[in-house]
Amino acid sequence: MSFSEHLDNFIKQRDKQPQSATKTTFRRQYAVQEPTNQSIARDAIAKAQEDASKQATIDTKSLHVRINGRCVTENEAQVVDQLKVDSAPANQDRIDYIKQLRKELKLKKRSS
């Protein structure tokens, strides 16, 4: 049996089958749905990650300053400098009291 004969037989068998069986196609009806909380959160996370990525590329190209062993941008350095709280002046009476306590603690450790 040649290929053309086989093809003719196949076409004849296909034509003999009822047309309704071969044309049962499913049409999808797309319904517009309101976004769920999860999809809204997923979109928000994706946008935040994209914004963070853009900000990271900007930050890596800008000048950096080292503060306490940490590299920060100049803007962050200014903010840290503004937030820095001036320490209170040293109280000499308190320093003398702490030194006295240390001496007493050393004496107690050796005697026991």
N, CA, C and O atoms as a MOPAC input file, in Angstrom:
PM7 MOZYME 1SCF
protein

 N      0.84900 1    -1.16600 1     0.00000 1
 C      0.00000 1     0.00000 1     0.00000 1
 C      0.90200 1     1.23800 1     0.00000 1
 O      1.77600 1     1.39500 1     0.85300 1
 N      0.66700 1     2.08900 1    -0.96000 1
 C      1.48400 1     3.27700 1    -1.07900 1
 C      0.95400 1     4.37100 1    -0.14300 1
 O     -0.13100 1     4.27400 1     0.43000 1
 N      1.74500 1     5.37100 1    -0.02600 1
 C      1.36800 1     6.46100 1     0.86100 1
 C      0.11300 1     7.17100 1     0.35600 1
 O     -0.74800 1     7.54600 1     1.15200 1
 N      0.00600 1     7.35600 1    -0.93800 1
 C     -1.17100 1     8.04400 1    -1.49400 1
 C     -2.43900 1     7.22800 1    -1.25500 1
 O     -3.49600 1     7.79600 1    -0.98200 1
 N     -2.34300 1     5.88800 1    -1.35700 1
 C     -3.51200 1     5.05000 1    -1.07300 1
 C     -3.88900 1     5.15200 1     0.40200 1
 O     -5.06500 1     5.26500 1     0.74800 1
 N     -2.88400 1     5.11100 1     1.25700 1
 C     -3.12700 1     5.22300 1     2.69700 1
 C     -3.77700 1     6.56900 1     3.02300 1
 O     -4.70200 1     6.63900 1     3.83300 1
 N     -3.29900 1     7.60600 1     2.40200 1
 C     -3.86500 1     8.93700 1     2.61700 1
 C     -5.31200 1     9.01000 1     2.12600 1
 O     -6.16400 1     9.60600 1     2.78600 1
 N     -5.58200 1     8.41700 1     0.99200 1
 C     -6.96200 1     8.38800 1     0.48000 1
 C     -7.88800 1     7.65000 1     1.44000 1
 O     -8.99900 1     8.10900 1     1.70400 1
 N     -7.43700 1     6.50200 1     1.97000 1
 C     -8.24000 1     5.74100 1     2.93700 1
 C     -8.49900 1     6.56600 1     4.19900 1
 O     -9.60300 1     6.55800 1     4.74400 1
 N     -7.49300 1     7.25600 1     4.64000 1
 C     -7.63500 1     8.07000 1     5.84600 1
 C     -8.65600 1     9.18200 1     5.63000 1
 O     -9.49200 1     9.44500 1     6.49400 1
 N     -8.58200 1     9.82300 1     4.48700 1
 C     -9.51900 1    10.90800 1     4.17700 1
 C    -10.94800 1    10.38000 1     4.07800 1
 O    -11.88300 1    11.02700 1     4.54900 1
 N    -11.12300 1     9.19200 1     3.46000 1
 C    -12.45500 1     8.59800 1     3.35600 1
 C    -13.01900 1     8.27900 1     4.73300 1
 O    -14.19300 1     8.54000 1     4.99600 1
 N    -12.18500 1     7.71100 1     5.62700 1
 C    -12.65000 1     7.37400 1     6.97700 1
 C    -13.00600 1     8.64700 1     7.75100 1
 O    -13.97800 1     8.68200 1     8.50600 1
 N    -12.22000 1     9.66200 1     7.55100 1
 C    -12.49300 1    10.92200 1     8.24300 1
 C    -13.80300 1    11.53900 1     7.76100 1
 O    -14.56900 1    12.08800 1     8.55200 1
 N    -14.04700 1    11.44300 1     6.47300 1
 C    -15.28200 1    12.00100 1     5.92500 1
 C    -16.51000 1    11.21700 1     6.37200 1
 O    -17.59300 1    11.79000 1     6.48500 1
 N    -16.36200 1     9.90900 1     6.63100 1
 C    -17.48600 1     9.08000 1     7.06000 1
 C    -17.91100 1     9.40000 1     8.49400 1
 O    -19.07300 1     9.20400 1     8.84900 1
 N    -16.99400 1     9.88400 1     9.31100 1
 C    -17.32300 1    10.17000 1    10.70800 1
 C    -18.27800 1    11.35700 1    10.77500 1
 O    -18.23800 1    12.24800 1     9.92700 1
 N    -19.14700 1    11.35700 1    11.80400 1
 C    -20.08700 1    12.47500 1    11.91600 1
 C    -19.33800 1    13.79200 1    12.15600 1
 O    -18.34600 1    13.84500 1    12.88200 1
 N    -19.83900 1    14.82800 1    11.53400 1
 C    -19.18400 1    16.12700 1    11.60100 1
 C    -19.24600 1    16.75100 1    12.99200 1
 O    -18.34400 1    17.49700 1    13.37300 1
 N    -20.28900 1    16.45700 1    13.74800 1
 C    -20.43700 1    17.08300 1    15.06100 1
 C    -19.36600 1    16.62400 1    16.04700 1
 O    -18.97900 1    17.37500 1    16.94200 1
 N    -18.89400 1    15.40300 1    15.88400 1
 C    -17.87900 1    14.88400 1    16.80800 1
 C    -16.53300 1    15.57400 1    16.59500 1
 O    -15.78700 1    15.80500 1    17.54600 1
 N    -16.23700 1    15.89300 1    15.36100 1
 C    -14.93100 1    16.49700 1    15.09900 1
 C    -14.91000 1    17.99300 1    15.38300 1
 O    -13.84600 1    18.57400 1    15.59600 1
 N    -16.08800 1    18.61600 1    15.38600 1
 C    -16.11100 1    20.06200 1    15.56300 1
 C    -16.44500 1    20.49200 1    16.97900 1
 O    -16.83200 1    21.63900 1    17.20200 1
 N    -16.30400 1    19.60400 1    17.92300 1
 C    -16.57500 1    20.01200 1    19.30400 1
 C    -15.35600 1    20.74600 1    19.83700 1
 O    -14.42600 1    20.13900 1    20.36900 1
 N    -15.37700 1    22.02700 1    19.69000 1
 C    -14.29600 1    22.85000 1    20.21600 1
 C    -14.84400 1    23.67400 1    21.37200 1
 O    -15.99100 1    24.12100 1    21.36700 1
 N    -14.00900 1    23.85000 1    22.32700 1
 C    -14.40800 1    24.59600 1    23.50600 1
 C    -13.94700 1    26.03900 1    23.35700 1
 O    -12.77800 1    26.32000 1    23.09100 1
 N    -14.87400 1    26.91400 1    23.53100 1
 C    -14.52200 1    28.32700 1    23.48100 1
 C    -14.43400 1    28.84300 1    24.91600 1
 O    -15.36600 1    28.72300 1    25.71100 1
 N    -13.30800 1    29.40100 1    25.19600 1
 C    -13.11800 1    29.94600 1    26.54300 1
 C    -13.74000 1    31.33000 1    26.61500 1
 O    -13.52100 1    32.18700 1    25.75800 1
 N    -14.49100 1    31.50700 1    27.62400 1
 C    -15.06100 1    32.82500 1    27.84500 1
 C    -14.28000 1    33.48400 1    28.97000 1
 O    -14.28400 1    33.02100 1    30.11000 1
 N    -13.62400 1    34.55700 1    28.62700 1
 C    -12.80600 1    35.24000 1    29.60900 1
 C    -13.66900 1    36.21800 1    30.39500 1
 O    -14.33700 1    37.08600 1    29.83300 1
 N    -13.63300 1    36.05100 1    31.68100 1
 C    -14.40000 1    36.93600 1    32.54700 1
 C    -13.44000 1    37.88700 1    33.24000 1
 O    -12.38100 1    37.47300 1    33.71200 1
 N    -13.79500 1    39.12000 1    33.30000 1
 C    -12.97700 1    40.10200 1    33.99300 1
 C    -13.24000 1    39.96100 1    35.48700 1
 O    -14.36400 1    40.14200 1    35.95700 1
 N    -12.20700 1    39.64100 1    36.20300 1
 C    -12.34800 1    39.45600 1    37.63700 1
 C    -11.60100 1    40.56300 1    38.36300 1
 O    -10.61100 1    41.10500 1    37.87200 1
 N    -12.10000 1    40.87400 1    39.52700 1
 C    -11.40300 1    41.85900 1    40.34400 1
 C    -10.16900 1    41.19500 1    40.93800 1
 O    -10.20600 1    40.01300 1    41.28000 1
 N     -9.07700 1    41.94100 1    41.06400 1
 C     -7.86700 1    41.33800 1    41.61000 1
 C     -8.04800 1    40.94700 1    43.07300 1
 O     -8.70500 1    41.64500 1    43.84600 1
 N     -7.45100 1    39.82400 1    43.42900 1
 C     -7.53800 1    39.36100 1    44.80900 1
 C     -6.45900 1    40.05200 1    45.64200 1
 O     -5.55600 1    40.69600 1    45.10900 1
 N     -6.57400 1    39.90400 1    46.94200 1
 C     -5.57100 1    40.50700 1    47.83300 1
 C     -4.19200 1    39.94800 1    47.54700 1
 O     -3.19400 1    40.66700 1    47.59700 1
 N     -4.14200 1    38.64700 1    47.24500 1
 C     -2.85100 1    38.01900 1    46.98600 1
 C     -2.22000 1    38.58100 1    45.71200 1
 O     -1.01600 1    38.83700 1    45.68000 1
 N     -3.01900 1    38.77100 1    44.66600 1
 C     -2.46100 1    39.30000 1    43.42600 1
 C     -2.03800 1    40.75500 1    43.59000 1
 O     -1.04500 1    41.18800 1    43.00400 1
 N     -2.79100 1    41.50800 1    44.38500 1
 C     -2.40500 1    42.90200 1    44.65300 1
 C     -1.08900 1    42.93700 1    45.41600 1
 O     -0.21000 1    43.74400 1    45.11500 1
 N     -0.95700 1    42.05800 1    46.40500 1
 C      0.28200 1    41.99900 1    47.18900 1
 C      1.44800 1    41.56000 1    46.30700 1
 O      2.55200 1    42.09000 1    46.43100 1
 N      1.21200 1    40.60400 1    45.42500 1
 C      2.26500 1    40.13100 1    44.53000 1
 C      2.72800 1    41.25200 1    43.61400 1
 O      3.92600 1    41.41200 1    43.38100 1
 N      1.78000 1    42.03200 1    43.09200 1
 C      2.13600 1    43.16300 1    42.23900 1
 C      2.90800 1    44.22300 1    43.02100 1
 O      3.86000 1    44.80900 1    42.50500 1
 N      2.50000 1    44.46600 1    44.26000 1
 C      3.18700 1    45.46600 1    45.08500 1
 C      4.61600 1    45.02600 1    45.39100 1
 O      5.53900 1    45.84000 1    45.36400 1
 N      4.79500 1    43.74500 1    45.68100 1
 C      6.14300 1    43.22900 1    45.96500 1
 C      7.01500 1    43.32900 1    44.71900 1
 O      8.17900 1    43.72200 1    44.79900 1
 N      6.45400 1    42.97500 1    43.57600 1
 C      7.22500 1    43.05400 1    42.33200 1
 C      7.64100 1    44.49000 1    42.03600 1
 O      8.77000 1    44.73800 1    41.61100 1
 N      6.72700 1    45.43700 1    42.26200 1
 C      7.05800 1    46.85300 1    42.02200 1
 C      8.12300 1    47.33400 1    43.00300 1
 O      9.02800 1    48.07800 1    42.62400 1
 N      8.01800 1    46.91300 1    44.26100 1
 C      9.00900 1    47.31500 1    45.25500 1
 C     10.38000 1    46.74800 1    44.91400 1
 O     11.39100 1    47.43200 1    45.07500 1
 N     10.42500 1    45.50300 1    44.44400 1
 C     11.69900 1    44.90500 1    44.05600 1
 C     12.29800 1    45.62400 1    42.85000 1
 O     13.50900 1    45.83300 1    42.78000 1
 N     11.45100 1    45.99600 1    41.91500 1
 C     11.93700 1    46.71500 1    40.74100 1
 C     12.48200 1    48.08600 1    41.13700 1
 O     13.53000 1    48.50800 1    40.64800 1
 N     11.76800 1    48.77500 1    42.02500 1
 C     12.23900 1    50.08300 1    42.49500 1
 C     13.54800 1    49.94600 1    43.27200 1
 O     14.45400 1    50.76600 1    43.12800 1
 N     13.63600 1    48.90800 1    44.08900 1
 C     14.87000 1    48.68400 1    44.85900 1
 C     16.03800 1    48.38000 1    43.92800 1
 O     17.16200 1    48.81800 1    44.17300 1
 N     15.77600 1    47.64500 1    42.88000 1
 C     16.82900 1    47.34300 1    41.91200 1
 C     17.31700 1    48.60900 1    41.22800 1
 O     18.52100 1    48.80500 1    41.06000 1
 N     16.37600 1    49.47800 1    40.83000 1
 C     16.76900 1    50.73800 1    40.20400 1
 C     17.55200 1    51.61200 1    41.17100 1
 O     18.54700 1    52.23100 1    40.79200 1
 N     17.09900 1    51.66300 1    42.43200 1
 C     17.78900 1    52.47600 1    43.43800 1
 C     19.18400 1    51.92400 1    43.71100 1
 O     20.12100 1    52.68900 1    43.93900 1
 N     19.32500 1    50.60500 1    43.68900 1
 C     20.63600 1    49.99000 1    43.93300 1
 C     21.61400 1    50.35000 1    42.82100 1
 O     22.78800 1    50.60800 1    43.08800 1
 N     21.14500 1    50.36800 1    41.58700 1
 C     22.04400 1    50.75000 1    40.49900 1
 C     22.45000 1    52.21500 1    40.61300 1
 O     23.58000 1    52.57700 1    40.28500 1
 N     21.53100 1    53.05500 1    41.07500 1
 C     21.86300 1    54.47200 1    41.26700 1
 C     22.86400 1    54.62500 1    42.41200 1
 O     23.83600 1    55.37200 1    42.30400 1
 N     22.61100 1    53.90100 1    43.51900 1
 C     23.47600 1    54.00900 1    44.69200 1
 C     24.88100 1    53.49800 1    44.42000 1
 O     25.85000 1    54.05200 1    44.93900 1
 N     25.00700 1    52.44200 1    43.61100 1
 C     26.33900 1    51.89400 1    43.37200 1
 C     27.18700 1    52.83200 1    42.53200 1
 O     28.41600 1    52.77600 1    42.58300 1
 N     26.54200 1    53.68900 1    41.76200 1
 C     27.29500 1    54.61800 1    40.92100 1
 C     27.62100 1    55.92200 1    41.63700 1
 O     28.47600 1    56.67700 1    41.17400 1
 N     26.96100 1    56.20000 1    42.75000 1
 C     27.21500 1    57.45600 1    43.45800 1
 C     28.39400 1    57.29900 1    44.41500 1
 O     28.82200 1    56.18700 1    44.72300 1
 N     28.90300 1    58.43200 1    44.87200 1
 C     30.05000 1    58.42000 1    45.78400 1
 C     29.64000 1    57.85900 1    47.14100 1
 O     28.50700 1    58.03300 1    47.59000 1
 N     30.59200 1    57.18100 1    47.78300 1
 C     30.32200 1    56.57700 1    49.08500 1
 C     31.30300 1    57.10400 1    50.12600 1
 O     32.42900 1    57.49100 1    49.81600 1
 N     30.83800 1    57.10600 1    51.35900 1
 C     31.65200 1    57.53600 1    52.49300 1
 C     31.64300 1    56.39600 1    53.50000 1
 O     30.63200 1    55.71300 1    53.66400 1
 N     32.77200 1    56.19100 1    54.17700 1
 C     32.84300 1    55.11800 1    55.16200 1
 C     32.60800 1    55.70600 1    56.55400 1
 O     33.32900 1    56.59900 1    57.00000 1
 N     31.57800 1    55.18200 1    57.23000 1
 C     31.26300 1    55.60300 1    58.59200 1
 C     31.20100 1    54.36000 1    59.46200 1
 O     30.41000 1    53.45200 1    59.20400 1
 N     32.02900 1    54.32100 1    60.48400 1
 C     32.10300 1    53.18100 1    61.40500 1
 C     32.25600 1    51.85500 1    60.65300 1
 O     31.61500 1    50.86100 1    60.99500 1
 N     33.10100 1    51.85300 1    59.64100 1
 C     33.36200 1    50.62900 1    58.89100 1
 C     32.26500 1    50.25300 1    57.92100 1
 O     32.28000 1    49.14000 1    57.39600 1
 N     31.32800 1    51.12100 1    57.66300 1
 C     30.19900 1    50.82900 1    56.78000 1
 C     30.17300 1    51.86500 1    55.66100 1
 O     30.26900 1    53.06500 1    55.91800 1
 N     30.04400 1    51.40100 1    54.42200 1
 C     29.98200 1    52.31000 1    53.28200 1
 C     28.55700 1    52.83300 1    53.14000 1
 O     27.60800 1    52.05400 1    53.04800 1
 N     28.41700 1    54.13200 1    53.12200 1
 C     27.10900 1    54.76400 1    52.94500 1
 C     27.24100 1    55.85700 1    51.90400 1
 O     28.33200 1    56.36900 1    51.65400 1
 N     26.12200 1    56.20600 1    51.30200 1
 C     26.12800 1    57.30300 1    50.33800 1
 C     26.24200 1    58.61800 1    51.09100 1
 O     26.09200 1    58.66800 1    52.31200 1
 N     26.50500 1    59.66400 1    50.35500 1
 C     26.66200 1    60.97400 1    50.99400 1
 C     25.36700 1    61.42700 1    51.66500 1
 O     25.39400 1    62.04800 1    52.72700 1
 N     24.23500 1    61.11100 1    51.03700 1
 C     22.95100 1    61.48000 1    51.64000 1
 C     22.74300 1    60.76600 1    52.97400 1
 O     22.31500 1    61.37200 1    53.95600 1
 N     23.05400 1    59.46300 1    52.99400 1
 C     22.91800 1    58.70800 1    54.24500 1
 C     23.87300 1    59.23100 1    55.30700 1
 O     23.53400 1    59.26900 1    56.49000 1
 N     25.07300 1    59.63700 1    54.88100 1
 C     26.04100 1    60.17700 1    55.83600 1
 C     25.52100 1    61.46700 1    56.45000 1
 O     25.70400 1    61.70200 1    57.64500 1
 N     24.87000 1    62.31200 1    55.64300 1
 C     24.30400 1    63.55200 1    56.17000 1
 C     23.18500 1    63.26800 1    57.15600 1
 O     23.07800 1    63.93600 1    58.18400 1
 N     22.34500 1    62.27600 1    56.85000 1
 C     21.25300 1    61.92000 1    57.74900 1
 C     21.80800 1    61.38500 1    59.06300 1
 O     21.31800 1    61.74200 1    60.13400 1
 N     22.82800 1    60.53200 1    58.98800 1
 C     23.44200 1    59.98600 1    60.20800 1
 C     24.03300 1    61.11200 1    61.03800 1
 O     23.92000 1    61.12000 1    62.26300 1
 N     24.66800 1    62.06800 1    60.35700 1
 C     25.26200 1    63.19400 1    61.06500 1
 C     24.19400 1    64.04700 1    61.74200 1
 O     24.40600 1    64.54400 1    62.84900 1
 N     23.04200 1    64.22000 1    61.08200 1
 C     21.95800 1    65.00400 1    61.68100 1
 C     21.32500 1    64.28100 1    62.86300 1
 O     20.91500 1    64.91000 1    63.83900 1
 N     21.24700 1    62.96400 1    62.77100 1
 C     20.61600 1    62.18300 1    63.84300 1
 C     21.55700 1    61.93000 1    65.01900 1
 O     21.13000 1    61.46200 1    66.07400 1
 N     22.82800 1    62.23900 1    64.83300 1
 C     23.80400 1    61.98300 1    65.87900 1
 C     23.50400 1    62.85600 1    67.09600 1
 O     23.32300 1    64.06800 1    66.98300 1
 N     23.45700 1    62.21700 1    68.24600 1
 C     23.15300 1    62.92000 1    69.49000 1
 C     24.47300 1    63.23400 1    70.19000 1
 O     25.32300 1    62.36000 1    70.35400 1
 N     24.63200 1    64.47200 1    70.59300 1
 C     25.84300 1    64.84700 1    71.32400 1
 C     25.82600 1    64.18900 1    72.69300 1
 O     24.82000 1    64.20500 1    73.40200 1
 N     26.96700 1    63.60900 1    73.04500 1
 C     27.03200 1    62.94100 1    74.34500 1
 C     27.11800 1    63.98800 1    75.45400 1
 O     27.60400 1    65.10400 1    75.26800 1
 N     26.63100 1    63.57600 1    76.59100 1
 C     26.65700 1    64.48800 1    77.73800 1
 C     28.10100 1    64.63500 1    78.21300 1
 O     28.89400 1    63.70200 1    78.09000 1
 N     28.43900 1    65.79100 1    78.75100 1
 C     29.80900 1    65.95800 1    79.24700 1
 C     30.07600 1    65.01200 1    80.41700 1
 O     29.17700 1    64.67300 1    81.18600 1
 N     31.32300 1    64.60300 1    80.52400 1
 C     31.69400 1    63.64500 1    81.56700 1
 C     31.54900 1    64.26800 1    82.94700 1
 O     31.99200 1    65.39100 1    83.18700 1
 N     30.92800 1    63.52800 1    83.84300 1
 C     30.76600 1    63.96000 1    85.22700 1
 C     31.91900 1    63.34900 1    86.03300 1
 O     31.99300 1    62.13100 1    86.19500 1
 N     32.80200 1    64.19400 1    86.52800 1
 C     34.00900 1    63.70400 1    87.20200 1
 C     33.66000 1    62.93000 1    88.47300 1
 O     34.33900 1    61.95600 1    88.79900 1
 N     32.63100 1    63.33400 1    89.18800 1
 C     32.23500 1    62.60100 1    90.40400 1
 C     31.83400 1    61.17800 1    90.06700 1
 O     32.17200 1    60.24100 1    90.79000 1
 N     31.11600 1    61.02100 1    88.97500 1
 C     30.68200 1    59.67300 1    88.57400 1
 C     31.87700 1    58.82800 1    88.17000 1
 O     31.93900 1    57.64400 1    88.50200 1
 N     32.83600 1    59.42800 1    87.45000 1
 C     34.03900 1    58.69100 1    87.04100 1
 C     34.82500 1    58.24000 1    88.27100 1
 O     35.29200 1    57.10200 1    88.32200 1
 N     34.97700 1    59.12300 1    89.26300 1
 C     35.68500 1    58.75900 1    90.50000 1
 C     34.95700 1    57.62900 1    91.22500 1
 O     35.59800 1    56.72600 1    91.76300 1
 N     33.63000 1    57.67100 1    91.24400 1
 C     32.83200 1    56.64200 1    91.91200 1
 C     33.02500 1    55.28000 1    91.22400 1
 O     33.14500 1    54.25500 1    91.89600 1
 N     33.05200 1    55.27600 1    89.89700 1
 C     33.24400 1    54.02100 1    89.15600 1
 C     34.63500 1    53.46600 1    89.41400 1
 O     34.79500 1    52.25700 1    89.58200 1
 N     35.64700 1    54.33200 1    89.44700 1
 C     37.00800 1    53.87300 1    89.74400 1
 C     37.09300 1    53.26600 1    91.14300 1
 O     37.76500 1    52.25500 1    91.35100 1
 N     36.42000 1    53.88100 1    92.08100 1
 C     36.41200 1    53.37100 1    93.45100 1
 C     35.75200 1    51.99300 1    93.50000 1
 O     36.24400 1    51.09100 1    94.17900 1
 N     34.65400 1    51.83100 1    92.79200 1
 C     33.97300 1    50.52600 1    92.74700 1
 C     34.87000 1    49.45900 1    92.13000 1
 O     34.86400 1    48.31300 1    92.58100 1
 N     35.62500 1    49.81200 1    91.12600 1
 C     36.53400 1    48.85000 1    90.49300 1
 C     37.62400 1    48.41700 1    91.47000 1
 O     37.97100 1    47.23800 1    91.54500 1
 N     38.15900 1    49.38100 1    92.21400 1
 C     39.19400 1    49.04200 1    93.19800 1
 C     38.64700 1    48.09300 1    94.24800 1
 O     39.29800 1    47.11700 1    94.62100 1
 N     37.43400 1    48.39300 1    94.72300 1
 C     36.82200 1    47.53700 1    95.74600 1
 C     36.55000 1    46.14200 1    95.20100 1
 O     36.71300 1    45.15500 1    95.91800 1
 N     36.14300 1    46.05200 1    93.95300 1
 C     35.84200 1    44.75000 1    93.34900 1
 C     37.12600 1    43.93200 1    93.21800 1
 O     37.11600 1    42.72600 1    93.46600 1
 N     38.22200 1    44.56800 1    92.83400 1
 C     39.51300 1    43.87100 1    92.73200 1
 C     39.96100 1    43.36800 1    94.10000 1
 O     40.45700 1    42.24800 1    94.21900 1
 N     39.78900 1    44.18200 1    95.12100 1
 C     40.18500 1    43.76500 1    96.46400 1
 C     39.34500 1    42.58700 1    96.95600 1
 O     39.87500 1    41.67900 1    97.59600 1
 N     38.06000 1    42.59000 1    96.67100 1
 C     37.18500 1    41.50500 1    97.09200 1
 C     37.53300 1    40.20700 1    96.38700 1
 O     37.46100 1    39.14300 1    97.00100 1
 N     37.90300 1    40.26100 1    95.13700 1
 C     38.21900 1    39.06000 1    94.36400 1
 C     39.48900 1    38.39400 1    94.91600 1
 O     39.55200 1    37.16700 1    94.99400 1
 N     40.48400 1    39.17600 1    95.29500 1
 C     41.75000 1    38.62800 1    95.76200 1
 C     41.63500 1    38.05400 1    97.15800 1
 O     42.29800 1    37.06900 1    97.48600 1
 N     40.80200 1    38.66000 1    97.97900 1
 C     40.71500 1    38.20000 1    99.36300 1
 C     39.91900 1    36.91800 1    99.48400 1
 O     40.12600 1    36.18400 1   100.45000 1
 N     39.03300 1    36.60500 1    98.57600 1
 C     38.20000 1    35.40700 1    98.73700 1
 C     38.78200 1    34.20100 1    98.14400 1
 O     38.18200 1    33.12900 1    98.21100 1

